[in-house]
mmCIF file of C-alpha atoms in Angstrom:
data_model
loop_
_atom_site.group_PDB
_atom_site.id
_atom_site.type_symbol
_atom_site.label_atom_id
_atom_site.label_comp_id
_atom_site.label_asym_id
_atom_site.label_seq_id
_atom_site.Cartn_x
_atom_site.Cartn_y
_atom_site.Cartn_z
ATOM 1 C CA MET R 1 41.925 80.246 119.943
ATOM 2 C CA SER R 2 44.521 78.554 117.200
ATOM 3 C CA THR R 3 45.143 74.956 116.923
ATOM 4 C CA THR R 4 48.722 73.441 116.161
ATOM 5 C CA THR R 5 48.543 70.847 113.101
ATOM 6 C CA ALA R 6 51.141 67.853 113.386
ATOM 7 C CA PRO R 7 53.314 68.166 110.237
ATOM 8 C CA ALA R 8 52.224 65.854 107.946
ATOM 9 C CA THR R 9 54.638 62.582 106.923
ATOM 10 C CA LEU R 10 54.875 59.682 104.770
ATOM 11 C CA ASP R 11 56.027 56.613 105.735
ATOM 12 C CA VAL R 12 58.155 54.415 103.022
ATOM 13 C CA SER R 13 59.266 52.103 105.738
ATOM 14 C CA SER R 14 57.025 49.322 104.963
ATOM 15 C CA THR R 15 57.211 50.038 101.023
ATOM 16 C CA PRO R 16 59.254 47.156 99.559
ATOM 17 C CA ARG R 17 62.715 47.572 97.438
ATOM 18 C CA VAL R 18 62.924 47.744 93.843
ATOM 19 C CA PRO R 19 64.296 44.774 92.888
ATOM 20 C CA LEU R 20 67.764 44.592 91.895
ATOM 21 C CA SER R 21 66.621 42.646 88.653
ATOM 22 C CA THR R 22 64.301 45.425 87.958
ATOM 23 C CA LEU R 23 67.020 47.857 88.331
ATOM 24 C CA LEU R 24 69.562 46.024 86.114
ATOM 25 C CA GLN R 25 66.145 45.519 82.876
ATOM 26 C CA VAL R 26 65.914 49.522 83.676
ATOM 27 C CA GLU R 27 69.794 50.287 82.936
ATOM 28 C CA LEU R 28 69.684 48.106 80.218
ATOM 29 C CA ARG R 29 67.302 49.851 78.888
ATOM 30 C CA LYS R 30 68.984 53.280 79.498
ATOM 31 C CA MET R 31 71.595 51.967 76.903
ATOM 32 C CA TYR R 32 69.482 51.182 73.813
ATOM 33 C CA ASP R 33 66.355 53.715 74.168
ATOM 34 C CA THR R 34 69.096 56.441 74.101
ATOM 35 C CA LYS R 35 69.937 57.162 70.507
ATOM 36 C CA ALA R 36 73.850 57.713 71.454
ATOM 37 C CA GLY R 37 73.194 54.112 73.280
ATOM 38 C CA ALA R 38 71.594 52.346 70.228
ATOM 39 C CA TRP R 39 74.172 53.188 67.427
ATOM 40 C CA LEU R 40 76.858 52.683 69.783
ATOM 41 C CA LEU R 41 75.727 48.675 70.402
ATOM 42 C CA ALA R 42 74.745 48.879 66.765
ATOM 43 C CA ILE R 43 78.058 49.695 66.078
ATOM 44 C CA ILE R 44 79.949 47.360 68.056
ATOM 45 C CA GLY R 45 77.778 44.443 66.314
ATOM 46 C CA ILE R 46 78.455 45.782 62.901
ATOM 47 C CA VAL R 47 82.395 46.765 63.096
ATOM 48 C CA THR R 48 82.648 42.742 64.998
ATOM 49 C CA THR R 49 80.741 41.176 62.225
ATOM 50 C CA VAL R 50 82.301 42.723 59.631
ATOM 51 C CA ALA R 51 86.159 42.721 61.127
ATOM 52 C CA ILE R 52 85.628 39.251 61.379
ATOM 53 C CA VAL R 53 84.412 38.916 57.524
ATOM 54 C CA LEU R 54 86.636 41.113 56.188
ATOM 55 C CA PHE R 55 89.433 38.879 57.898
ATOM 56 C CA GLY R 56 87.756 35.995 56.193
ATOM 57 C CA LEU R 57 87.527 37.037 52.723
ATOM 58 C CA LEU R 58 91.534 38.701 52.637
ATOM 59 C CA ALA R 59 93.369 36.661 55.104
ATOM 60 C CA ASN R 60 95.805 34.074 53.580
ATOM 61 C CA ASP R 61 93.978 30.394 54.023
ATOM 62 C CA ASN R 62 96.338 28.662 56.417
ATOM 63 C CA ASP R 63 95.639 31.964 58.735
ATOM 64 C CA LYS R 64 91.441 31.162 58.920
ATOM 65 C CA THR R 65 90.738 29.193 61.651
ATOM 66 C CA PHE R 66 88.699 29.809 64.195
ATOM 67 C CA SER R 67 91.033 31.368 66.488
ATOM 68 C CA ASN R 68 92.089 33.791 64.416
ATOM 69 C CA PHE R 69 88.570 34.968 63.083
ATOM 70 C CA ALA R 70 87.851 35.819 66.924
ATOM 71 C CA GLY R 71 90.950 37.293 68.303
ATOM 72 C CA PHE R 72 90.198 39.505 65.453
ATOM 73 C CA ALA R 73 87.115 41.044 66.877
ATOM 74 C CA ALA R 74 89.012 41.610 70.180
ATOM 75 C CA THR R 75 90.563 44.426 68.806
ATOM 76 C CA PRO R 76 87.208 46.498 67.827
ATOM 77 C CA GLN R 77 85.472 45.221 70.858
ATOM 78 C CA GLY R 78 87.962 46.470 72.936
ATOM 79 C CA PHE R 79 88.327 50.024 71.897
ATOM 80 C CA LEU R 80 84.176 50.003 71.819
ATOM 81 C CA LEU R 81 83.124 47.751 74.838
ATOM 82 C CA PRO R 82 84.614 50.081 77.427
ATOM 83 C CA VAL R 83 83.167 53.182 75.468
ATOM 84 C CA MET R 84 80.187 51.550 76.138
ATOM 85 C CA ALA R 85 80.669 51.249 79.783
ATOM 86 C CA ILE R 86 82.008 54.845 80.247
ATOM 87 C CA LEU R 87 78.481 55.988 78.995
ATOM 88 C CA LEU R 88 76.156 53.873 80.839
ATOM 89 C CA ILE R 89 77.791 55.302 83.927
ATOM 90 C CA THR R 90 78.705 58.885 83.280
ATOM 91 C CA GLN R 91 75.616 59.547 80.918
ATOM 92 C CA GLU R 92 73.075 60.524 83.720
ATOM 93 C CA TRP R 93 75.832 63.010 85.071
ATOM 94 C CA GLY R 94 76.062 64.940 81.895
ATOM 95 C CA GLN R 95 72.616 65.008 81.384
ATOM 96 C CA ARG R 96 71.839 65.719 84.887
ATOM 97 C CA THR R 97 68.989 62.459 85.408
ATOM 98 C CA ALA R 98 71.109 61.450 88.119
ATOM 99 C CA MET R 99 68.577 62.975 90.418
ATOM 100 C CA VAL R 100 65.376 61.665 89.265
ATOM 101 C CA THR R 101 67.843 57.703 89.201
ATOM 102 C CA PHE R 102 68.826 58.219 92.732
ATOM 103 C CA THR R 103 65.289 59.666 93.660
ATOM 104 C CA LEU R 104 63.662 56.744 92.738
ATOM 105 C CA GLU R 105 66.446 53.777 94.027
ATOM 106 C CA PRO R 106 68.087 55.629 97.149
ATOM 107 C CA HIS R 107 70.351 53.410 97.502
ATOM 108 C CA ARG R 108 73.465 54.330 94.806
ATOM 109 C CA SER R 109 74.957 51.372 95.371
ATOM 110 C CA ARG R 110 72.186 49.298 94.793
ATOM 111 C CA VAL R 111 72.223 51.560 91.686
ATOM 112 C CA LEU R 112 76.299 51.020 91.131
ATOM 113 C CA THR R 113 75.680 47.566 91.241
ATOM 114 C CA ALA R 114 72.547 47.325 88.289
ATOM 115 C CA LYS R 115 75.196 49.901 85.996
ATOM 116 C CA ILE R 116 78.022 46.925 86.431
ATOM 117 C CA GLY R 117 75.579 43.993 86.034
ATOM 118 C CA ALA R 118 74.197 45.815 82.598
ATOM 119 C CA ALA R 119 77.726 46.548 81.278
ATOM 120 C CA LEU R 120 78.778 43.078 81.894
ATOM 121 C CA VAL R 121 75.358 41.298 79.917
ATOM 122 C CA ILE R 122 76.551 43.706 77.438
ATOM 123 C CA GLY R 123 79.630 42.873 77.012
ATOM 124 C CA LEU R 124 78.794 38.956 77.242
ATOM 125 C CA GLY R 125 76.295 39.324 74.526
ATOM 126 C CA ALA R 126 79.138 40.933 72.699
ATOM 127 C CA TYR R 127 81.366 38.169 73.119
ATOM 128 C CA VAL R 128 78.124 35.782 72.519
ATOM 129 C CA LEU R 129 78.207 37.276 68.974
ATOM 130 C CA ALA R 130 82.171 37.289 68.045
ATOM 131 C CA MET R 131 82.174 33.516 68.830
ATOM 132 C CA VAL R 132 79.095 32.613 66.645
ATOM 133 C CA VAL R 133 80.032 34.973 64.089
ATOM 134 C CA ALA R 134 83.633 33.607 64.406
ATOM 135 C CA ILE R 135 82.259 30.093 64.103
ATOM 136 C CA LEU R 136 80.080 30.561 61.168
ATOM 137 C CA ALA R 137 83.088 32.771 59.200
ATOM 138 C CA ALA R 138 85.312 29.274 59.870
ATOM 139 C CA LEU R 139 82.729 26.883 58.258
ATOM 140 C CA VAL R 140 82.213 29.108 55.380
ATOM 141 C CA LEU R 141 85.290 31.243 55.006
ATOM 142 C CA GLY R 142 88.006 29.187 57.032
ATOM 143 C CA GLY R 143 91.097 27.077 55.371
ATOM 144 C CA GLY R 144 91.205 23.889 55.421
ATOM 145 C CA SER R 145 90.953 22.563 58.780
ATOM 146 C CA PRO R 146 89.632 25.415 60.282
ATOM 147 C CA PHE R 147 89.152 24.121 64.174
ATOM 148 C CA GLU R 148 92.764 22.643 64.423
ATOM 149 C CA ASP R 149 94.190 25.194 66.884
ATOM 150 C CA PHE R 150 90.363 25.210 68.863
ATOM 151 C CA SER R 151 91.629 26.234 72.350
ATOM 152 C CA THR R 152 89.022 27.067 75.452
ATOM 153 C CA PHE R 153 92.350 28.714 76.669
ATOM 154 C CA ASP R 154 92.065 31.667 73.673
ATOM 155 C CA LEU R 155 88.167 31.554 74.613
ATOM 156 C CA ALA R 156 88.811 32.473 78.153
ATOM 157 C CA THR R 157 91.297 34.919 77.264
ATOM 158 C CA PHE R 158 89.534 36.784 75.510
ATOM 159 C CA GLY R 159 86.534 36.861 78.018
ATOM 160 C CA MET R 160 88.845 37.888 80.473
ATOM 161 C CA LEU R 161 89.976 40.818 78.013
ATOM 162 C CA GLN R 162 86.489 41.703 77.609
ATOM 163 C CA ILE R 163 85.734 42.047 81.015
ATOM 164 C CA LEU R 164 89.051 43.544 82.237
ATOM 165 C CA GLY R 165 88.059 46.363 79.495
ATOM 166 C CA ILE R 166 84.389 46.894 80.575
ATOM 167 C CA LEU R 167 85.743 47.020 84.176
ATOM 168 C CA GLN R 168 88.374 50.058 83.259
ATOM 169 C CA GLY R 169 85.470 51.806 81.461
ATOM 170 C CA VAL R 170 83.520 51.654 84.556
ATOM 171 C CA ALA R 171 86.110 52.915 86.763
ATOM 172 C CA PHE R 172 87.287 55.786 84.478
ATOM 173 C CA GLY R 173 83.452 56.308 84.077
ATOM 174 C CA LEU R 174 82.746 56.323 87.900
ATOM 175 C CA VAL R 175 86.337 58.297 88.835
ATOM 176 C CA PHE R 176 85.677 61.179 86.512
ATOM 177 C CA LEU R 177 81.909 61.076 85.842
ATOM 178 C CA SER R 178 82.913 63.322 82.839
ATOM 179 C CA SER R 179 82.206 61.178 79.238
ATOM 180 C CA ALA R 180 84.380 63.044 77.344
ATOM 181 C CA THR R 181 87.105 63.135 80.161
ATOM 182 C CA ALA R 182 86.559 59.895 80.555
ATOM 183 C CA ILE R 183 86.823 58.792 77.311
ATOM 184 C CA VAL R 184 89.943 60.292 76.011
ATOM 185 C CA LEU R 185 91.919 59.977 78.791
ATOM 186 C CA TYR R 186 91.019 55.842 78.810
ATOM 187 C CA PHE R 187 92.795 56.341 75.343
ATOM 188 C CA ALA R 188 95.673 58.520 76.160
ATOM 189 C CA ILE R 189 97.326 56.881 78.067
ATOM 190 C CA PRO R 190 98.541 53.831 76.986
ATOM 191 C CA ILE R 191 99.500 56.420 73.972
ATOM 192 C CA VAL R 192 102.008 58.093 76.596
ATOM 193 C CA PHE R 193 103.679 55.163 78.009
ATOM 194 C CA GLY R 194 104.265 53.936 74.282
ATOM 195 C CA ILE R 195 106.121 57.070 73.015
ATOM 196 C CA ILE R 196 107.905 57.346 76.382
ATOM 197 C CA GLY R 197 108.569 53.797 76.156
ATOM 198 C CA GLU R 198 110.348 54.513 72.437
ATOM 199 C CA ILE R 199 111.945 57.477 73.789
ATOM 200 C CA SER R 200 113.675 54.981 76.787
ATOM 201 C CA PRO R 201 114.048 51.603 76.875
ATOM 202 C CA SER R 202 114.266 51.090 80.191
ATOM 203 C CA PHE R 203 110.818 52.449 80.749
ATOM 204 C CA ALA R 204 109.697 49.983 77.732
ATOM 205 C CA ASP R 205 111.406 47.164 79.679
ATOM 206 C CA ALA R 206 109.350 47.957 82.775
ATOM 207 C CA ALA R 207 106.320 48.782 81.181
ATOM 208 C CA ALA R 208 104.447 45.438 82.147
ATOM 209 C CA TRP R 209 104.625 46.103 85.611
ATOM 210 C CA PHE R 210 102.241 49.160 85.414
ATOM 211 C CA ASP R 211 101.410 49.392 81.517
ATOM 212 C CA LEU R 212 98.110 46.918 81.536
ATOM 213 C CA GLY R 213 97.968 47.359 77.996
ATOM 214 C CA THR R 214 101.491 45.774 78.329
ATOM 215 C CA ALA R 215 101.032 43.090 80.071
ATOM 216 C CA GLN R 216 98.111 42.002 78.029
ATOM 217 C CA ALA R 217 100.144 42.096 74.932
ATOM 218 C CA PRO R 218 100.817 38.057 75.346
ATOM 219 C CA LEU R 219 97.388 37.415 75.311
ATOM 220 C CA LEU R 220 96.165 39.338 72.529
ATOM 221 C CA ASN R 221 99.583 38.415 70.256
ATOM 222 C CA GLY R 222 97.996 34.903 70.611
ATOM 223 C CA ALA R 223 99.953 33.232 73.653
ATOM 224 C CA SER R 224 98.788 29.577 74.584
ATOM 225 C CA SER R 225 99.704 30.172 78.154
ATOM 226 C CA LEU R 226 101.771 32.808 80.126
ATOM 227 C CA THR R 227 104.173 32.934 82.379
ATOM 228 C CA GLY R 228 104.377 32.816 85.933
ATOM 229 C CA GLU R 229 105.998 36.569 85.978
ATOM 230 C CA GLU R 230 103.635 37.615 82.883
ATOM 231 C CA TRP R 231 100.167 36.552 84.828
ATOM 232 C CA THR R 232 101.698 38.161 88.386
ATOM 233 C CA GLN R 233 102.183 41.887 85.444
ATOM 234 C CA LEU R 234 98.854 41.351 84.294
ATOM 235 C CA GLY R 235 97.088 41.166 88.079
ATOM 236 C CA VAL R 236 99.461 43.800 89.083
ATOM 237 C CA THR R 237 98.794 46.597 86.243
ATOM 238 C CA SER R 238 94.880 45.098 86.739
ATOM 239 C CA VAL R 239 94.705 46.244 90.043
ATOM 240 C CA ILE R 240 96.364 49.559 89.303
ATOM 241 C CA TRP R 241 93.838 50.010 86.454
ATOM 242 C CA VAL R 242 91.037 48.593 87.347
ATOM 243 C CA ALA R 243 90.170 47.479 90.923
ATOM 244 C CA LEU R 244 91.931 51.078 92.704
ATOM 245 C CA PRO R 245 89.765 53.166 90.071
ATOM 246 C CA LEU R 246 86.693 51.488 90.715
ATOM 247 C CA VAL R 247 86.819 51.640 94.483
ATOM 248 C CA VAL R 248 88.063 55.259 94.317
ATOM 249 C CA GLY R 249 85.213 55.582 91.387
ATOM 250 C CA ALA R 250 82.224 53.829 93.789
ATOM 251 C CA TRP R 251 83.965 55.786 96.844
ATOM 252 C CA ARG R 252 83.093 59.208 94.672
ATOM 253 C CA MET R 253 79.742 58.267 92.918
ATOM 254 C CA LEU R 254 78.549 57.275 96.524
ATOM 255 C CA ARG R 255 79.486 60.811 98.051
ATOM 256 C CA SER R 256 78.977 63.353 95.260
ATOM 257 C CA GLU R 257 76.289 65.878 95.650
ATOM 258 C CA LEU R 258 73.921 66.090 93.242
ATOM 259 C CA LYS R 259 73.494 68.898 91.357
#
């Protein structure tokens, strides 16, 4: 006579969740514990420092102000921080370690929150580095009154541009879940808009309403303030190229099949 054995079950209902702070630390470690991530972080720091120092050595004395030193760091960081954000999202899908991550933490929304938080923390570190190096450069290499044009508006807009770039990188990474595709399109789309604008003046005139780079141009060019229309254009393009891709990408990440 055979007996029926009840199937073994593992009750994890009382197991506490992994703290979000721990997930954040894990995502940060994924960036500097890999060769690609470590090199990218190092390059962000080196290029930021070198760009500011070169500006201090080569620019005219009248231009060697704190705002110009800080603004000169915006270009390399504007290119590299979005790439960092893309890799933070896509590297697991390319290396197929996402299954491990989502097995250890099945709530994908918490993993996504930790990834976005990690990208912003790294961006904050890059921002602080740029400000510290800019202050030191202004003190050592600056002109007669290097802090005369100091403006909290410049500091705020510099940080806002960094955040927009990082979130756009996160959004592109989530939408495509492929490092190569996301990076290529991130850089190719503004180039395509620029080419079309050269061909069609009417397209160029309206570009600030749908091209994020064009809408950001007044801030990148050192404008001390924006008009209401310019703020509206920046808001509209941020929705098109940051908010909408972020929502679509988050939906895709939460529902994508792991292979």
